[in-house]
Coordinates of C-alpha atoms in Angstrom, one line a residue:
M1 CA 48.2 57.4 -80.6
S2 CA 48.2 53.5 -80.7
S3 CA 51.1 53.6 -78.1
L4 CA 48.8 55.9 -75.8
A5 CA 46.0 53.6 -76.1
S6 CA 48.0 50.6 -75.3
R7 CA 49.3 52.4 -72.2
M8 CA 45.8 53.3 -71.3
R9 CA 44.6 49.7 -71.5
Q10 CA 47.7 48.5 -69.4
W11 CA 46.9 51.1 -66.7
A12 CA 43.2 50.1 -66.7
T13 CA 44.1 46.4 -66.5
E14 CA 46.5 47.2 -63.6
Q15 CA 43.8 49.2 -61.8
W16 CA 41.1 46.4 -62.2
A17 CA 43.6 43.9 -60.9
A18 CA 44.3 46.0 -57.8
L19 CA 40.7 46.6 -57.5
R20 CA 39.9 43.1 -57.5
E21 CA 42.7 42.3 -54.9
A22 CA 41.4 44.9 -52.8
R23 CA 37.9 43.5 -53.0
S24 CA 39.0 40.0 -52.1
S25 CA 40.9 41.3 -49.2
I26 CA 37.7 43.1 -48.0
V27 CA 35.4 40.1 -48.6
A28 CA 37.8 37.8 -46.6
T29 CA 38.0 40.6 -43.9
A30 CA 34.1 40.8 -43.7
Y31 CA 33.9 36.9 -43.6
G32 CA 36.4 36.9 -40.9
V33 CA 34.7 39.4 -38.8
S34 CA 31.3 37.8 -39.3
L35 CA 32.7 34.5 -38.2
L36 CA 34.4 36.1 -35.2
V37 CA 31.2 37.7 -34.3
H38 CA 29.1 34.6 -34.6
L39 CA 31.5 32.5 -32.6
A40 CA 31.4 35.2 -29.9
I41 CA 27.5 35.1 -29.8
L42 CA 27.5 31.3 -29.6
G43 CA 30.0 31.4 -26.7
M44 CA 27.8 33.9 -24.8
L45 CA 24.8 31.8 -25.3
T46 CA 26.6 28.7 -24.1
V47 CA 27.7 30.5 -21.0
A48 CA 24.3 32.0 -20.4
G49 CA 22.8 28.6 -20.9
I50 CA 25.0 27.1 -18.3
L51 CA 24.4 29.8 -15.8
M52 CA 20.6 29.7 -16.4
G53 CA 20.7 26.0 -16.0
R54 CA 22.5 26.4 -12.5
E55 CA 20.1 29.2 -11.6
V56 CA 17.0 26.9 -12.4
A57 CA 18.4 24.1 -10.5
R58 CA 18.9 26.3 -7.5
S59 CA 15.5 27.6 -7.8
I60 CA 14.0 24.2 -8.0
E61 CA 15.9 23.0 -5.0
A62 CA 14.8 26.1 -3.0
S63 CA 11.2 26.1 -4.0
I64 CA 8.4 25.6 -1.5
V65 CA 5.8 23.1 -2.8
D66 CA 2.3 23.9 -2.4
T67 CA 0.8 20.6 -0.6
A68 CA -2.7 21.6 -1.0
L69 CA -4.7 19.3 -3.3
P70 CA -5.9 21.2 -6.4
D71 CA -9.6 21.8 -6.8
L72 CA -10.8 19.3 -9.5
E73 CA -13.7 20.2 -11.5
R74 CA -16.7 18.0 -10.8
L75 CA -18.0 16.1 -13.9
D76 CA -21.7 16.4 -14.7
A77 CA -22.6 12.8 -15.3
T78 CA -26.1 13.4 -15.9
E79 CA -25.4 13.2 -19.6
L80 CA -24.2 9.7 -19.3
L81 CA -27.0 8.2 -17.1
E82 CA -30.0 9.7 -15.8
T83 CA -32.7 8.3 -13.5
D84 CA -36.1 9.7 -12.0
L85 CA -35.0 8.5 -8.6
E86 CA -33.3 11.1 -6.6
A87 CA -30.3 10.1 -4.6
T88 CA -30.3 12.7 -1.9
L89 CA -28.7 10.8 1.0
D90 CA -25.5 12.4 2.4
P91 CA -22.4 10.2 2.8
I92 CA -21.7 9.2 6.3
L93 CA -18.1 8.8 7.0
S94 CA -17.0 6.0 9.2
K95 CA -14.0 5.3 11.5
T96 CA -12.4 3.5 8.4
A97 CA -12.3 6.9 6.5
P98 CA -8.9 7.2 5.1
R99 CA -6.5 9.6 6.4
F100 CA -2.9 10.5 5.9
S101 CA -0.2 9.3 8.4
P102 CA -0.2 11.3 11.6
R103 CA 1.6 14.6 11.3
I104 CA 5.5 14.4 11.1
V105 CA 7.1 15.5 14.3
E106 CA 9.9 18.0 13.1
D107 CA 11.8 18.2 16.3
I108 CA 13.0 14.9 18.1
A109 CA 11.7 14.7 21.6
E110 CA 13.9 14.7 24.6
P111 CA 15.5 11.3 25.3
D112 CA 13.1 9.0 27.5
P113 CA 14.4 7.9 30.7
E114 CA 16.6 4.8 30.4
L115 CA 15.1 1.5 29.8
Q116 CA 14.2 -0.7 32.7
L117 CA 17.0 -3.3 33.4
D118 CA 15.4 -6.2 35.3
P119 CA 17.8 -8.9 36.5
L120 CA 17.3 -12.1 34.5
S121 CA 17.8 -15.5 35.9
V122 CA 19.8 -17.2 33.4
A123 CA 18.7 -20.7 32.5
P124 CA 21.3 -23.5 32.5
S125 CA 23.3 -23.9 29.3
M126 CA 21.4 -25.5 26.6
L127 CA 22.6 -28.0 24.0
L128 CA 22.3 -26.2 20.7
P129 CA 20.8 -27.9 17.7
S130 CA 23.1 -28.5 14.6
A131 CA 23.8 -25.4 12.4
T132 CA 21.5 -24.5 9.5
T133 CA 22.6 -23.6 6.0
L134 CA 22.7 -19.8 5.5
S135 CA 21.0 -18.4 2.5
T136 CA 23.6 -17.0 -0.1
R137 CA 21.0 -15.1 -2.2
V138 CA 22.1 -11.7 -2.8
Q139 CA 20.0 -8.9 -1.3
L140 CA 20.5 -5.0 -1.9
R141 CA 20.4 -3.5 1.6
G142 CA 17.9 -0.8 1.8
D143 CA 15.7 -2.2 -1.0
G144 CA 13.0 -2.6 1.5
A145 CA 11.3 -5.8 1.1
E146 CA 12.2 -9.7 0.7
H147 CA 9.9 -12.5 1.2
V148 CA 11.2 -15.5 3.3
D149 CA 9.8 -18.8 4.4
G150 CA 8.5 -17.7 7.9
V151 CA 10.3 -16.3 10.7
E152 CA 12.9 -19.1 10.5
G153 CA 13.9 -18.3 7.1
A154 CA 14.2 -14.5 7.9
V155 CA 16.6 -15.5 10.9
D156 CA 18.7 -17.4 8.6
R157 CA 18.9 -14.5 6.2
L158 CA 19.7 -12.3 9.2
A159 CA 22.6 -14.5 10.0
L160 CA 24.2 -13.5 6.6
E161 CA 23.6 -9.8 7.4
I162 CA 25.3 -10.3 10.8
L163 CA 28.3 -11.9 9.1
R164 CA 28.5 -9.0 6.7
Q165 CA 28.5 -6.5 9.6
L166 CA 31.3 -8.6 11.2
D167 CA 33.4 -8.1 8.2
K168 CA 33.3 -4.4 9.0
G169 CA 34.0 -4.6 12.8
R170 CA 32.4 -5.5 16.0
V171 CA 28.7 -5.8 16.2
L172 CA 25.7 -5.4 18.7
V173 CA 22.5 -7.0 17.7
V174 CA 19.5 -5.7 19.4
W175 CA 16.4 -7.9 19.2
M176 CA 13.0 -6.0 19.7
F177 CA 10.1 -8.3 20.2
D178 CA 6.4 -7.2 20.2
A179 CA 5.1 -8.6 23.7
S180 CA 1.6 -9.1 22.4
G181 CA -0.2 -12.2 22.9
S182 CA -0.5 -12.9 19.1
L183 CA 3.2 -13.4 18.9
H184 CA 3.7 -15.8 21.9
A185 CA 3.9 -19.0 19.7
E186 CA 6.1 -17.3 17.2
R187 CA 8.5 -16.1 19.9
E188 CA 8.9 -19.8 21.3
R189 CA 9.8 -20.9 17.8
L190 CA 12.2 -18.2 17.3
A191 CA 13.9 -18.8 20.5
E192 CA 14.6 -22.4 19.5
H193 CA 15.8 -21.4 16.1
I194 CA 18.0 -18.5 17.0
G195 CA 20.6 -20.7 18.7
K196 CA 21.1 -22.4 15.3
V197 CA 21.9 -19.0 13.7
Y198 CA 24.4 -18.0 16.3
E199 CA 26.1 -21.4 16.1
N200 CA 26.4 -20.8 12.4
V201 CA 27.9 -17.3 12.9
L202 CA 30.4 -18.8 15.7
A203 CA 31.3 -21.6 13.2
R204 CA 33.7 -19.2 11.5
P205 CA 37.4 -19.9 11.8
E206 CA 39.1 -19.3 15.1
G207 CA 40.5 -15.8 15.6
S208 CA 37.5 -14.0 14.1
L209 CA 35.8 -11.3 16.0
A210 CA 32.7 -13.4 16.8
H211 CA 35.0 -15.5 19.0
E212 CA 36.9 -12.4 20.5
G213 CA 33.7 -11.0 22.1
G214 CA 33.0 -8.9 18.8
L215 CA 29.5 -10.2 18.6
L216 CA 27.1 -9.0 21.3
T217 CA 23.3 -9.3 21.7
M218 CA 20.6 -7.4 23.5
V219 CA 17.0 -8.5 23.9
V220 CA 14.1 -5.9 24.3
A221 CA 10.5 -6.5 24.9
F222 CA 7.9 -3.9 24.0
G223 CA 4.2 -3.2 24.4
S224 CA 2.6 -0.2 26.0
G225 CA 6.2 0.2 27.5
R226 CA 9.6 -1.0 26.9
K227 CA 12.0 -3.5 28.9
A228 CA 15.4 -4.7 28.6
M229 CA 15.5 -8.4 29.1
I230 CA 19.2 -8.7 29.8
D231 CA 21.4 -6.6 32.1
E232 CA 23.6 -5.8 29.4
P233 CA 24.8 -6.9 25.9
T234 CA 26.1 -10.5 26.2
D235 CA 27.6 -13.1 23.9
D236 CA 26.0 -16.1 25.9
T237 CA 23.7 -17.9 23.4
A238 CA 21.9 -19.7 26.2
A239 CA 21.2 -16.3 28.0
I240 CA 19.8 -14.8 24.7
I241 CA 17.4 -17.8 24.3
S242 CA 16.2 -17.5 27.8
A243 CA 15.6 -13.9 27.3
I244 CA 13.5 -14.2 24.3
Q245 CA 11.6 -16.9 26.2
A246 CA 11.0 -14.6 29.0
V247 CA 9.4 -11.9 27.2
P248 CA 6.4 -11.0 29.3
L249 CA 2.8 -11.0 27.9
D250 CA 1.6 -7.4 27.2
E251 CA -2.2 -7.4 27.4
T252 CA -2.9 -3.8 26.8
G253 CA -3.1 -4.2 23.1
E254 CA -0.9 -1.2 22.6
E255 CA 2.5 -1.4 20.7
T256 CA 5.1 1.5 21.1
T257 CA 6.9 0.2 18.1
F258 CA 8.7 3.5 16.9
Q259 CA 9.3 4.8 20.3
T260 CA 11.2 1.5 20.9
V261 CA 13.4 1.9 18.0
L262 CA 13.9 5.5 19.0
D263 CA 15.1 4.4 22.5
V264 CA 17.3 1.6 21.1
A265 CA 19.0 4.0 18.7
R266 CA 19.7 6.4 21.6
R267 CA 20.7 3.8 24.2
W268 CA 22.8 1.5 22.1
G269 CA 23.3 3.1 18.6
S270 CA 26.9 4.2 19.6
F271 CA 27.6 1.2 22.0
K272 CA 31.2 0.9 23.2
K273 CA 32.5 -2.0 25.6
E274 CA 36.1 -1.6 27.1
K275 CA 36.4 1.5 24.6
Q276 CA 35.7 -0.7 21.6
P277 CA 33.2 0.7 19.3
F278 CA 30.5 -1.6 18.1
R279 CA 28.3 -1.4 15.0
T280 CA 24.6 -1.7 16.0
M281 CA 21.9 -3.6 14.1
A282 CA 18.4 -3.7 15.2
I283 CA 15.9 -6.4 14.5
L284 CA 12.2 -5.8 15.0
V285 CA 9.7 -8.7 15.3
T286 CA 6.1 -7.7 15.1
D287 CA 2.7 -8.6 13.5
E288 CA 1.2 -5.1 13.5
V289 CA 2.1 -1.6 12.3
G290 CA 2.2 0.0 15.7
D291 CA 0.2 2.6 17.6
D292 CA 2.7 5.4 17.6
E293 CA 3.3 6.2 14.0
E294 CA 3.8 9.8 14.8
K295 CA 7.2 8.7 16.1
L296 CA 8.2 7.1 12.8
E297 CA 10.3 10.1 11.4
P298 CA 12.2 10.7 14.8
A299 CA 13.0 7.1 14.9
I300 CA 14.2 7.1 11.4
A301 CA 16.4 10.2 12.3
A302 CA 17.8 8.6 15.4
A303 CA 18.6 5.3 13.5
T304 CA 20.2 7.1 10.7
K305 CA 22.4 9.3 13.0
A306 CA 23.6 6.2 14.8
D307 CA 24.2 4.4 11.4
M308 CA 21.9 1.6 12.7
P309 CA 20.1 -0.4 10.1
V310 CA 16.6 -1.7 11.2
F311 CA 15.6 -5.1 10.0
V312 CA 11.8 -6.0 10.3
L313 CA 10.2 -9.5 10.6
G314 CA 6.5 -8.8 9.9
N315 CA 3.2 -9.5 7.9
S316 CA 2.3 -8.7 4.4
A317 CA 0.3 -5.6 4.5
L318 CA -3.3 -5.6 3.3
F319 CA -3.9 -4.2 -0.2
G320 CA -5.6 -0.9 0.2
R321 CA -6.9 -1.6 3.7
S322 CA -5.8 -0.8 7.3
E323 CA -7.5 -3.3 9.3
G324 CA -7.1 -7.1 9.0
Y325 CA -8.0 -10.1 11.1
T326 CA -6.3 -13.0 12.8
D327 CA -7.2 -16.1 14.7
Y328 CA -5.8 -16.3 18.3
T329 CA -5.5 -18.9 21.0
D330 CA -5.0 -17.4 24.5
P331 CA -1.7 -18.9 25.8
K332 CA -3.1 -18.5 29.4
T333 CA -6.7 -20.0 29.0
G334 CA -6.2 -22.0 25.6
Q335 CA -9.5 -20.3 24.5
F336 CA -9.7 -19.9 20.6
Y337 CA -10.8 -16.5 19.2
R338 CA -11.7 -16.1 15.4
R339 CA -10.8 -13.1 13.4
L340 CA -9.7 -10.5 16.0
P341 CA -8.9 -7.1 14.5
V342 CA -5.3 -6.3 14.0
R343 CA -3.8 -3.2 12.1
Q344 CA -1.6 -4.7 9.2
G345 CA -2.0 -2.0 6.5
P346 CA -2.0 -0.3 4.2
E347 CA 1.2 -0.6 2.2
S348 CA 1.1 3.2 1.4
V349 CA 0.9 6.5 3.3
A350 CA -2.8 6.8 2.6
L351 CA -5.5 4.4 1.3
E352 CA -5.2 4.3 -2.5
Q353 CA -8.1 2.1 -3.3
I354 CA -11.9 2.4 -3.4
R355 CA -14.1 0.4 -1.2
L356 CA -17.1 -0.9 -2.9
P357 CA -18.7 -4.3 -2.5
F358 CA -19.0 -6.7 -5.5
W359 CA -22.4 -7.7 -6.7
Y360 CA -23.7 -11.5 -6.5
Q361 CA -22.2 -14.4 -4.6
G362 CA -18.6 -14.9 -4.6
P363 CA -15.5 -13.5 -3.0
Q364 CA -15.4 -9.9 -1.9
H365 CA -11.7 -9.7 -1.9
T366 CA -11.5 -7.5 1.2
E367 CA -8.3 -9.0 2.4
L368 CA -5.7 -9.3 -0.4
D369 CA -2.0 -9.4 0.3
A370 CA -0.2 -6.2 -1.0
G371 CA 3.1 -8.1 -1.5
F372 CA 4.8 -5.5 0.8
G373 CA 5.0 -4.7 4.4
P374 CA 2.9 -1.9 6.0
H375 CA 4.1 1.6 4.9
A376 CA 5.6 2.9 8.0
L377 CA 7.7 -0.3 9.0
S378 CA 8.8 -0.8 5.3
R379 CA 9.9 2.9 5.2
L380 CA 11.7 2.4 8.5
A381 CA 13.7 -0.6 7.0
A382 CA 14.3 0.8 3.7
T383 CA 15.5 4.3 4.9
T384 CA 17.8 3.0 7.5
G385 CA 19.5 0.5 5.2
G386 CA 17.7 -2.6 6.6
I387 CA 15.2 -5.1 4.9
Y388 CA 11.8 -5.8 5.6
F389 CA 11.1 -9.5 5.7
V390 CA 7.7 -10.7 4.8
T391 CA 7.4 -13.6 7.0
R392 CA 3.7 -14.0 7.1
M393 CA 1.4 -14.2 4.2
G394 CA -2.4 -14.6 4.4
S395 CA -3.0 -18.3 4.8
S396 CA -6.7 -18.0 3.3
R397 CA -6.3 -15.1 0.9
P398 CA -4.7 -14.6 -2.5
T399 CA -0.9 -13.9 -2.6
F400 CA 1.2 -12.7 -5.4
D401 CA 4.7 -13.3 -6.8
P402 CA 7.1 -10.9 -5.2
S403 CA 9.2 -10.6 -8.6
G404 CA 6.1 -9.5 -10.5
M405 CA 5.1 -7.1 -7.7
R406 CA 8.4 -5.2 -7.6
E407 CA 7.6 -2.6 -10.3
Y408 CA 4.4 -1.7 -8.1
R409 CA 6.4 -0.9 -5.0
P410 CA 4.6 1.9 -3.0
D411 CA 6.3 5.3 -2.4
W412 CA 8.4 4.7 0.8
V413 CA 8.7 8.5 1.4
S414 CA 7.4 10.7 4.4
A415 CA 3.8 11.7 4.7
G416 CA 4.8 15.3 3.7
Q417 CA 6.6 14.1 0.5
Y418 CA 3.8 11.9 -0.4
R419 CA 1.1 14.7 -0.1
A420 CA 3.4 17.1 -1.9
A421 CA 3.9 14.5 -4.9
A422 CA 0.0 14.0 -4.8
S423 CA -0.7 17.6 -5.1
R424 CA 1.5 17.9 -8.2
S425 CA -0.4 15.2 -10.1
P426 CA -4.0 15.8 -10.9
L427 CA -4.2 12.0 -11.5
R428 CA -2.8 10.9 -8.1
S429 CA -5.0 13.6 -6.5
A430 CA -8.1 12.2 -8.1
V431 CA -7.2 8.7 -7.1
L432 CA -6.8 9.7 -3.4
A433 CA -10.0 11.7 -3.5
A434 CA -12.1 8.9 -4.9
A435 CA -10.7 6.5 -2.3
Q436 CA -11.4 8.6 0.4
I437 CA -15.0 9.2 -0.7
T438 CA -15.7 5.4 -0.7
Q439 CA -14.2 4.7 2.7
Q440 CA -17.5 4.7 4.5
N441 CA -20.3 2.3 5.8
L442 CA -22.0 1.5 2.5
P443 CA -25.1 -0.9 3.0
G444 CA -23.8 -3.6 0.6
Q445 CA -25.4 -4.8 -2.6
P446 CA -29.2 -4.6 -2.5
S447 CA -31.4 -7.9 -2.5
L448 CA -31.6 -9.8 -5.7
V449 CA -34.5 -11.8 -4.6
F450 CA -38.2 -10.6 -4.2
P451 CA -41.6 -11.9 -3.2
T452 CA -44.5 -12.2 -5.6
A453 CA -44.9 -9.1 -7.7
G454 CA -48.0 -6.8 -6.9
T455 CA -48.1 -7.8 -3.3
P456 CA -47.5 -5.4 -0.4
Q457 CA -44.5 -7.4 0.7
F458 CA -43.1 -6.9 -2.9
K459 CA -43.5 -3.2 -2.9
E460 CA -42.0 -2.9 0.5
A461 CA -38.9 -4.9 -0.4
M462 CA -38.7 -3.0 -3.7
E463 CA -38.6 0.5 -2.1
R464 CA -36.2 -0.7 0.6
N465 CA -33.7 -2.1 -1.8
Q466 CA -34.0 0.8 -4.3
T467 CA -33.0 3.1 -1.4
I468 CA -29.9 0.9 -0.9
A469 CA -29.0 1.1 -4.7
A470 CA -29.5 4.9 -4.5
R471 CA -27.1 5.1 -1.5
V472 CA -24.5 3.3 -3.4
M473 CA -25.1 5.4 -6.4
Y474 CA -24.7 8.8 -4.6
T475 CA -21.3 7.6 -3.4
V476 CA -20.2 6.2 -6.8
E477 CA -21.2 9.5 -8.5
E478 CA -19.2 11.5 -5.9
A479 CA -16.2 9.3 -6.4
L480 CA -16.3 9.3 -10.2
G481 CA -16.3 13.0 -10.6
P482 CA -12.6 13.5 -9.8
I483 CA -11.7 10.4 -11.7
Q484 CA -13.4 11.5 -15.0
S485 CA -11.9 15.0 -14.5
A486 CA -8.4 13.6 -14.4
S487 CA -8.8 11.4 -17.6
S488 CA -6.4 13.6 -19.7
Y489 CA -3.6 12.9 -17.4
R490 CA -3.8 9.1 -17.5
D491 CA -1.3 8.7 -20.3
R492 CA 1.2 11.1 -18.7
E493 CA 1.5 9.1 -15.5
T494 CA 4.6 6.9 -15.6
S495 CA 4.2 4.9 -12.4
R496 CA 2.8 1.3 -13.2
R497 CA 1.2 1.3 -9.7
W498 CA -0.8 4.7 -10.2
Q499 CA -1.7 3.6 -13.8
A500 CA -3.2 0.4 -12.3
H501 CA -5.0 2.4 -9.6
Y502 CA -6.5 4.7 -12.0
D503 CA -7.7 2.3 -14.5
L504 CA -9.2 -0.1 -12.3
M505 CA -11.0 2.7 -10.1
R506 CA -12.4 4.1 -13.2
A507 CA -13.6 0.7 -14.6
R508 CA -15.2 -0.4 -11.3
L509 CA -16.9 2.9 -10.5
L510 CA -18.4 2.9 -14.0
A511 CA -19.4 -0.8 -13.7
V512 CA -21.1 -0.2 -10.2
K513 CA -22.8 3.0 -11.6
I514 CA -24.3 1.1 -14.5
R515 CA -25.5 -1.7 -12.3
C516 CA -27.1 0.7 -10.0
Y517 CA -29.1 2.3 -12.8
E518 CA -29.8 -1.0 -14.4
Y519 CA -31.3 -2.4 -11.0
D520 CA -33.4 0.7 -10.4
W521 CA -34.5 0.4 -14.1
A522 CA -35.6 -3.2 -13.6
C523 CA -37.3 -2.6 -10.3
A524 CA -39.3 0.1 -12.0
Q525 CA -40.4 -1.9 -14.9
M526 CA -41.6 -4.7 -12.4
K527 CA -43.5 -2.0 -10.2
V528 CA -45.2 -0.6 -13.4
N529 CA -46.0 -3.8 -15.0
P530 CA -46.0 -6.7 -12.4
R531 CA -45.5 -10.1 -14.3
P532 CA -47.2 -13.3 -13.5
F533 CA -45.5 -16.7 -12.9
T534 CA -45.6 -19.2 -15.8
N535 CA -44.5 -22.0 -13.5
E536 CA -47.2 -22.9 -10.9
K537 CA -44.3 -23.9 -8.3
S538 CA -42.5 -20.4 -8.5
N539 CA -43.1 -18.2 -5.6
A540 CA -40.5 -15.5 -6.0
W541 CA -38.6 -13.4 -8.5
R542 CA -34.8 -13.1 -8.8
L543 CA -32.6 -10.6 -10.6
E544 CA -29.9 -12.4 -12.5
P545 CA -27.0 -10.7 -14.7
D546 CA -27.8 -10.1 -18.3
T547 CA -25.4 -9.2 -21.2
E548 CA -27.8 -6.5 -22.4
I549 CA -27.8 -3.0 -20.8
H550 CA -31.5 -1.8 -21.1
Y551 CA -31.4 1.7 -19.5
S552 CA -30.0 4.0 -22.4
P553 CA -27.6 3.9 -25.2
S554 CA -25.2 6.0 -23.3
A555 CA -25.2 3.4 -20.5
Q556 CA -24.4 0.9 -23.3
R557 CA -21.4 3.0 -24.3
A558 CA -20.2 3.4 -20.6
G559 CA -20.5 -0.3 -20.1
E560 CA -18.3 -1.0 -23.1
E561 CA -15.6 1.3 -21.7
A562 CA -15.9 -0.3 -18.3
R563 CA -15.3 -3.7 -19.9
E564 CA -12.4 -2.6 -21.8
L565 CA -10.9 -0.9 -18.9
L566 CA -11.1 -4.1 -16.9
E567 CA -9.7 -6.3 -19.6
R568 CA -6.9 -3.8 -20.0
V569 CA -6.0 -4.2 -16.4
M570 CA -6.2 -7.9 -16.5
T571 CA -3.9 -7.9 -19.4
E572 CA -1.5 -5.3 -18.4
H573 CA -1.2 -6.0 -14.8
R574 CA -1.4 -9.7 -14.7
G575 CA -0.6 -11.5 -11.4
T576 CA -1.2 -8.5 -9.3
P577 CA -4.1 -7.6 -6.8
W578 CA -5.5 -5.0 -9.5
A579 CA -5.9 -7.9 -12.0
V580 CA -7.8 -10.0 -9.3
L581 CA -10.2 -7.2 -8.6
A582 CA -10.8 -6.5 -12.3
Q583 CA -11.5 -10.2 -13.1
R584 CA -13.9 -10.3 -10.2
E585 CA -15.8 -7.3 -11.4
L586 CA -15.9 -8.5 -14.9
R587 CA -17.1 -12.0 -13.9
D588 CA -20.8 -10.9 -14.1
P589 CA -22.4 -8.8 -16.9
F590 CA -23.7 -5.4 -15.9
G591 CA -27.4 -5.8 -16.8
F592 CA -30.2 -7.4 -15.2
K593 CA -33.2 -9.7 -16.1
W594 CA -36.0 -11.1 -14.2
V595 CA -36.2 -14.8 -13.6
E596 CA -38.9 -16.6 -11.6
T597 CA -37.8 -19.1 -9.0
Y598 CA -38.8 -21.0 -6.0
V599 CA -37.7 -20.1 -2.5
P600 CA -38.5 -22.8 0.2
P601 CA -40.3 -21.3 3.2
P602 CA -38.2 -21.3 6.6
P603 CA -38.7 -24.3 8.7
P604 CA -41.0 -24.0 11.8
P605 CA -39.2 -23.4 15.0
S606 CA -39.1 -26.5 17.3
D607 CA -39.1 -26.8 20.9
N608 CA -35.8 -28.8 20.9
A609 CA -34.0 -25.8 19.1
G610 CA -35.3 -23.5 21.7
A611 CA -34.2 -25.5 24.6
A612 CA -30.7 -26.0 23.1
R613 CA -30.5 -22.1 22.4
K614 CA -31.5 -21.4 26.1
K615 CA -29.1 -24.0 27.4
N616 CA -26.2 -22.4 25.4
Q617 CA -26.9 -18.9 26.7
P618 CA -24.6 -17.7 29.3
N619 CA -25.7 -17.0 32.7
A620 CA -27.1 -13.5 33.1
N621 CA -25.0 -13.1 36.4
T622 CA -21.7 -14.1 34.6
P623 CA -20.1 -11.3 32.5
P624 CA -18.6 -12.4 29.3
A625 CA -14.9 -12.8 29.1
P626 CA -13.3 -9.9 27.7
V627 CA -11.9 -10.3 24.0
P628 CA -8.1 -10.1 24.1
K629 CA -6.5 -7.0 22.7
L630 CA -3.7 -7.9 20.3

């Protein structure tokens, strides 16, 4: 019996061991299968992710961007500030209303007739001045902008670019000169200096391409038309200088800048002489944007096809403005003209700044240097691999350190790309909308000095100036709507330029809004309760800035927000046009207070003054001399 029990226990032990071994095998197999299944799933997910990424990339590349600006919800600002004076005047758009650059021409027009080749009487050989020292500063081609010391400094830099081109092969340099009268004196200076540059280039060791006819030059003048100043490209330095000096004066006031680049690219972009190919580089000398901006994209396409970099010697653009002014002396008559209009901006495709007057006496900052060239010319240079040389800065307006302005570079893209990018950004759309609303002939700031309170003259002056304040207020309310609606997108914007635009615009609009309401409130108080003078010599009332905002608690909170934003712009964008404008707005408090004052009466007219005015009046039969067109 015990033997049987012993055998049964042994059998049970063996069976249990076999069962455990089988179970271990099954578990191992299950883990293995599970592992294989999971690895397979991960592999499929990886492959699917890669394929999906490629598909997304393809869909992004092929997607059509809706360039329409999104509808922005208007902000009801009555909760912030309210007034009993209705502002019902409609905005009146002026000629300076902003617009995008002209429509891009998709198809390049047929080539124009060949440039006129007028025989040139070559002046006798000239003794060239001693060579200048070339700048050795490194410049990234295609970066778009470089500040230099006048046209002479730009030409010295161009010598370095010519040498770089010569290292790659034979070079044809095509100089394109704006023939308008405003550049007459500059062309004379440039003709004298260019000989030094060519002497520098020819000073290379004997045997270089420059000594073997490998450096040729052509000179082209342009205004309403175009004219080649030399029969054919030449290496005669004296002939080049004479050609520059012989550029005829164009009095039409029209600059076909981009058509000229287009013609040069087609005519000399693939130049060969004696079957030897030349690399062409174009140099454009001008002080205005040009009147044929619709030819910008075709000019870029032609220059790019010819592998022809375009270098530009031009002005600094005006910050957020299209039209600037320049003094001019007529080279024929010697007559001096002050502040003739010239188109020198803006630095971007569209106007990106509001246009509102500053209150109180002081600079209006209507002409600030943008630190970059006008958009169309800057894009032409950057896209073709050239450089825009800022050779002229405003002599009587604030300028800015180029190194500090580099991160605020405008978007040098086509008008279509610019609009598409703006349409995808509610913040940028709001900035452009607000800028457009303010581009109109506003009446300026209302008067701050009034006659004795309670008199008919006082009431008349009060009503007239309250209407002016209401007119400004209406425009500010319109512009502030889209800006306030886009506030949630401020911190999502990564561009320093657009951040500065938005913060400054919002701060200035709030500040002007508060000033308009405070002005109206102060006028209403004086109309209801006319105040007597406490000083017997006083004869007028003057509104002065006051730190206290009287209109309402919400206006006080808005004033605090405006101050914080202005201080933020001054701190975060120091050394830029935005900081200058913020500092000017913050110079005076937003409130008003009445101060009695004395205004001397105007002097009585004298007979001598009348005789002098009559003497200086031109003869009625003599027509006034026409103002030159630059």
